[in-house]
Tab-separated table of C-alpha atoms in Angstrom:
chain	number	residue	atom	x	y	z
M	39	MET	CA	-0.038	-0.040	0.174
M	40	GLU	CA	1.413	2.971	-1.051
M	41	ALA	CA	1.743	6.723	0.903
M	42	LEU	CA	1.844	10.397	-0.202
M	43	ALA	CA	2.736	13.208	1.060
M	44	LYS	CA	3.098	16.730	-0.556
M	45	LEU	CA	4.978	19.870	0.403
M	46	ASN	CA	3.550	23.079	-1.025
M	47	ASN	CA	5.320	26.488	-1.746
M	48	VAL	CA	9.079	25.586	-1.219
M	49	PRO	CA	10.962	28.833	-2.073
M	50	THR	CA	13.233	26.721	-4.148
M	51	SER	CA	13.271	26.940	-8.015
M	52	PRO	CA	11.349	24.137	-9.380
M	53	ARG	CA	14.694	23.518	-11.694
M	54	LYS	CA	16.922	23.029	-8.643
M	55	MET	CA	14.343	21.089	-6.607
M	56	ARG	CA	14.454	18.298	-9.937
M	57	LEU	CA	17.759	17.776	-9.489
M	58	VAL	CA	17.193	16.881	-6.468
M	59	ALA	CA	14.309	15.053	-7.019
M	60	ASP	CA	16.293	12.727	-9.765
M	61	LEU	CA	18.794	11.330	-7.459
M	62	VAL	CA	16.675	9.114	-5.620
M	63	ARG	CA	13.687	8.926	-7.581
M	64	GLY	CA	13.054	4.626	-7.318
M	65	LYS	CA	15.839	4.456	-4.665
M	66	ARG	CA	15.070	2.347	-1.386
M	67	VAL	CA	14.085	4.794	1.504
M	68	GLY	CA	17.014	4.017	3.048
M	69	LEU	CA	19.689	4.960	0.830
M	70	ALA	CA	17.402	7.891	-0.450
M	71	LEU	CA	18.000	8.622	3.109
M	72	SER	CA	21.298	8.972	2.949
M	73	ILE	CA	22.080	10.363	-0.428
M	74	LEU	CA	19.623	13.622	0.738
M	75	LYS	CA	21.773	13.550	3.967
M	76	PHE	CA	25.121	13.852	2.534
M	77	THR	CA	23.722	16.040	-0.570
M	78	PRO	CA	24.881	20.018	-0.394
M	79	ASN	CA	21.736	21.257	-2.229
M	80	HIS	CA	19.333	23.118	-0.366
M	81	GLY	CA	16.321	21.169	-1.715
M	82	ALA	CA	17.768	18.167	-0.421
M	83	ILE	CA	17.043	19.445	3.446
M	84	ARG	CA	13.522	19.925	2.607
M	85	LEU	CA	13.137	16.937	0.481
M	86	GLU	CA	14.875	14.645	3.523
M	87	LYS	CA	11.888	15.984	5.650
M	88	LEU	CA	9.258	15.135	3.002
M	89	LEU	CA	10.427	11.518	2.606
M	90	LEU	CA	10.497	11.305	6.085
M	91	SER	CA	6.443	12.244	6.585
M	92	ALA	CA	5.705	10.274	3.505
M	93	VAL	CA	7.329	6.920	5.921
M	94	ALA	CA	5.516	8.145	8.712
M	95	ASN	CA	1.815	8.312	6.504
M	96	TRP	CA	2.856	4.881	5.226
M	97	GLN	CA	3.157	3.919	9.162
M	98	ALA	CA	-0.018	5.161	9.970
M	99	LYS	CA	-1.701	3.348	7.130
M	100	ASN	CA	-0.194	-0.011	8.150
M	101	PRO	CA	0.100	0.095	11.694
M	102	ASP	CA	0.783	-3.643	11.443
M	103	ALA	CA	3.242	-3.805	9.489
M	104	LYS	CA	7.161	-3.600	10.390
M	105	LEU	CA	8.961	-0.858	8.612
M	106	GLU	CA	12.063	-3.076	8.150
M	107	GLU	CA	9.998	-5.626	6.652
M	108	ALA	CA	8.219	-3.563	4.467
M	109	ASP	CA	10.960	-2.921	2.093
M	110	LEU	CA	10.016	0.641	1.215
M	111	PHE	CA	10.611	2.409	-1.875
M	112	ILE	CA	10.292	6.114	-3.769
M	113	LYS	CA	7.504	5.325	-6.396
M	114	THR	CA	7.233	8.570	-7.799
M	115	VAL	CA	8.507	11.826	-7.082
M	116	MET	CA	7.002	15.157	-8.749
M	117	VAL	CA	7.820	18.665	-8.676
M	118	ASP	CA	5.700	21.009	-9.971
M	119	GLU	CA	6.034	24.881	-10.411
M	120	GLY	CA	4.256	27.348	-8.060
M	121	ARG	CA	3.296	30.324	-7.658
M	122	MET	CA	5.630	32.944	-8.708
M	123	LEU	CA	6.536	36.108	-6.975
M	124	LYS	CA	7.079	39.191	-9.097
M	125	ARG	CA	9.767	41.882	-7.709
M	126	LEU	CA	11.492	44.918	-9.614
M	127	ARG	CA	14.904	45.657	-9.581
M	128	PRO	CA	16.256	48.994	-10.172
M	129	ALA	CA	18.888	49.144	-13.302
M	130	PRO	CA	20.347	51.911	-15.332
M	131	GLN	CA	19.008	54.906	-16.547
M	132	GLY	CA	15.658	54.630	-14.869
M	133	ARG	CA	14.376	51.045	-16.022
M	134	GLY	CA	13.976	48.315	-14.035
M	135	HIS	CA	14.363	44.803	-14.508
M	136	ARG	CA	12.029	42.114	-13.819
M	137	ILE	CA	12.990	39.349	-10.955
M	138	ARG	CA	11.231	36.341	-10.385
M	139	LYS	CA	11.424	34.222	-7.363
M	140	ARG	CA	10.132	31.131	-7.892
M	141	SER	CA	8.709	28.396	-5.782
M	142	ASN	CA	7.372	24.785	-6.619
M	143	HIS	CA	5.527	21.851	-5.332
M	144	VAL	CA	6.603	18.477	-4.356
M	145	THR	CA	4.733	15.461	-4.554
M	146	LEU	CA	6.432	12.002	-3.167
M	147	VAL	CA	4.648	8.332	-3.555
M	148	VAL	CA	6.692	5.803	-1.206
M	149	ASP	CA	5.231	1.753	-1.926
M	150	SER	CA	6.688	-1.444	-0.292
M	151	PHE	CA	7.886	-3.677	-2.411
M	152	ASN	CA	5.786	-6.137	-0.822
M	153	ASP	CA	2.879	-5.519	-2.291
M	154	GLN	CA	4.074	-5.969	-6.146
M	155	ASP	CA	5.467	-8.750	-7.393
M	156	VAL	CA	9.131	-7.714	-8.190
M	157	THR	CA	11.341	-7.555	-5.299
M	158	ALA	CA	13.891	-5.080	-4.028
M	159	ASP	CA	16.919	-6.721	-5.216
M	160	VAL	CA	15.890	-7.570	-8.596
M	161	VAL	CA	15.425	-3.336	-8.912
M	162	GLU	CA	18.555	-2.722	-7.649
M	163	THR	CA	20.062	-5.100	-10.213
M	164	ASN	CA	18.832	-3.258	-13.070
M	165	GLU	CA	19.593	0.043	-11.757
M	166	LYS	CA	23.257	-1.397	-11.173
M	167	ALA	CA	22.650	-2.562	-14.884
M	168	ASN	CA	21.793	0.541	-16.500
């Protein structure tokens, strides 16, 4: 059974957040947490917190299941564009240049390998082959 976690209006540009999301897409939760812990990008901190929230949501949905035996992995990570704050910066000769302060919405889905026909070891060997 899958669990979902959302994070709205993160004050990071979607392009920078997608770079971090691509690092952990399809990985096991333990491996993804260690990758995010040592990634220097600013979005990694918020994505790590979101991943922990998704794991907690999964535990709330499955109170009788053990987290270690579930073999959780990140099923999907979607980074969408959020609202944009528009500001003006003074420029030479009385002009103004527009500054767009971007934000994003992140949706993360966690699922367990036990619910599917494929095992985590098969997915991991396929990742190494690619």
